[in-house]
Coordinates of C-alpha atoms in Angstrom, one line a residue:
X215 CA 14.9 104.2 -87.1
X216 CA 15.1 103.3 -90.8
X217 CA 13.2 105.8 -92.9
X218 CA 12.3 105.1 -96.5
X219 CA 14.5 106.6 -99.1
X220 CA 12.5 108.4 -101.8
X221 CA 13.3 109.9 -105.1
X222 CA 11.6 113.2 -105.9
X223 CA 11.6 115.1 -109.2
X224 CA 11.1 118.9 -109.6
X225 CA 10.8 121.1 -112.7
X226 CA 13.3 123.9 -112.3
X227 CA 14.9 126.9 -114.1
X228 CA 18.4 125.5 -113.5
X229 CA 19.6 125.6 -117.1
X230 CA 23.4 125.4 -117.3
X231 CA 26.6 124.2 -115.6
X232 CA 26.9 127.7 -113.9
X233 CA 23.4 127.3 -112.4
X234 CA 24.3 123.8 -111.1
X235 CA 27.5 125.2 -109.6
X236 CA 25.4 127.9 -107.8
X237 CA 22.9 125.5 -106.4
X238 CA 25.5 122.8 -105.5
X239 CA 26.6 124.1 -102.1
X240 CA 23.0 124.6 -101.1
X241 CA 22.0 120.9 -101.9
X242 CA 25.4 119.4 -100.9
X243 CA 25.2 121.1 -97.5
X244 CA 21.9 119.6 -96.5
X245 CA 21.9 116.5 -94.3
X246 CA 19.4 114.0 -95.6
X247 CA 20.1 114.5 -99.3
X248 CA 21.7 111.3 -100.5
X249 CA 22.2 112.3 -104.1
X250 CA 20.9 114.8 -106.6
X251 CA 21.3 115.9 -110.2
X252 CA 19.8 118.1 -112.8
X253 CA 19.0 117.0 -116.3
X254 CA 19.7 120.3 -118.2
X255 CA 19.1 118.5 -121.5
X256 CA 15.4 118.1 -120.5
X257 CA 13.1 120.9 -121.5
X258 CA 11.8 121.1 -117.9
X259 CA 15.3 121.0 -116.4
X260 CA 14.4 118.2 -114.1
X261 CA 16.1 118.1 -110.7
X262 CA 16.1 114.6 -109.1
X263 CA 16.7 114.4 -105.4
X264 CA 17.2 111.2 -103.3
X265 CA 16.4 111.7 -99.6
X266 CA 15.3 109.8 -96.6
X267 CA 14.3 112.7 -94.4
X268 CA 13.3 115.8 -96.4
X269 CA 9.9 116.8 -97.7
X270 CA 9.1 118.2 -101.2
X271 CA 8.5 121.6 -99.6
X272 CA 11.9 121.6 -97.9
X273 CA 13.7 120.7 -101.2
X274 CA 11.8 123.6 -103.0
X275 CA 12.8 126.0 -100.2
X276 CA 16.5 125.0 -100.5
X277 CA 16.4 125.5 -104.3
X278 CA 14.6 128.9 -103.9
X279 CA 17.3 129.9 -101.3
X280 CA 19.8 129.3 -104.0
X281 CA 17.9 131.7 -106.3
X282 CA 16.0 129.2 -108.5
X283 CA 12.5 128.0 -108.9
X284 CA 11.4 124.4 -108.3
X285 CA 8.0 122.8 -108.7
X286 CA 7.2 119.2 -108.0
X287 CA 6.5 117.0 -111.0

Protein backbone atom coordinates (compact mmCIF):
# COMPACT_ATOMS: atom_id res chain seq x y z
CA UNK A 1 0.00 0.00 0.00
CA UNK A 2 1.49 3.31 -1.05
CA UNK A 3 0.78 6.04 1.48
CA UNK A 4 1.15 9.69 0.68
CA UNK A 5 4.35 11.31 1.89
CA UNK A 6 3.66 14.55 3.70
CA UNK A 7 5.79 17.36 5.02
CA UNK A 8 4.84 18.80 8.39
CA UNK A 9 6.20 21.88 10.14
CA UNK A 10 6.35 22.51 13.87
CA UNK A 11 7.35 25.49 15.99
CA UNK A 12 9.85 24.25 18.60
CA UNK A 13 12.26 25.32 21.33
CA UNK A 14 15.14 23.41 19.69
CA UNK A 15 17.56 26.33 19.52
CA UNK A 16 21.13 25.09 18.98
CA UNK A 17 23.31 22.31 17.64
CA UNK A 18 23.36 20.67 21.08
CA UNK A 19 19.56 20.60 21.11
CA UNK A 20 19.54 19.03 17.64
CA UNK A 21 22.05 16.40 18.83
CA UNK A 22 19.73 15.60 21.76
CA UNK A 23 16.62 15.18 19.61
CA UNK A 24 18.44 13.40 16.73
CA UNK A 25 18.35 9.83 18.14
CA UNK A 26 14.65 10.22 18.94
CA UNK A 27 13.74 11.27 15.39
CA UNK A 28 16.29 9.08 13.61
CA UNK A 29 15.07 6.00 15.49
CA UNK A 30 11.47 6.25 14.28
CA UNK A 31 10.31 4.20 11.33
CA UNK A 32 8.26 6.37 9.01
CA UNK A 33 10.35 9.53 9.27
CA UNK A 34 11.98 9.95 5.86
CA UNK A 35 13.89 13.12 6.71
CA UNK A 36 13.82 15.97 9.20
CA UNK A 37 15.62 19.18 10.02
CA UNK A 38 15.42 22.21 12.28
CA UNK A 39 15.88 25.77 11.04
CA UNK A 40 17.54 27.25 14.14
CA UNK A 41 18.04 30.57 12.30
CA UNK A 42 14.25 31.02 12.19
CA UNK A 43 12.74 32.80 15.22
CA UNK A 44 10.22 29.96 15.61
CA UNK A 45 12.92 27.24 15.34
CA UNK A 46 10.91 25.39 12.69
CA UNK A 47 11.19 21.60 12.66
CA UNK A 48 10.30 20.10 9.28
CA UNK A 49 9.49 16.39 9.14
CA UNK A 50 8.83 14.31 6.03
CA UNK A 51 6.82 11.17 6.79
CA UNK A 52 4.46 8.76 5.11
CA UNK A 53 3.04 7.10 8.23
CA UNK A 54 3.12 9.38 11.28
CA UNK A 55 0.57 11.90 12.49
CA UNK A 56 1.25 15.40 13.81
CA UNK A 57 0.46 14.19 17.35
CA UNK A 58 2.98 11.34 17.05
CA UNK A 59 5.74 13.74 15.93
CA UNK A 60 4.92 16.12 18.82
CA UNK A 61 5.09 13.19 21.28
CA UNK A 62 8.51 12.14 19.95
CA UNK A 63 9.87 15.69 20.33
CA UNK A 64 8.39 15.96 23.83
CA UNK A 65 9.98 12.62 24.78
CA UNK A 66 13.31 14.19 23.83
CA UNK A 67 12.58 17.05 26.25
CA UNK A 68 11.46 19.75 23.83
CA UNK A 69 8.21 21.43 22.85
CA UNK A 70 6.62 21.25 19.41
CA UNK A 71 3.49 22.85 18.12
CA UNK A 72 2.10 22.43 14.62
CA UNK A 73 2.37 25.50 12.40
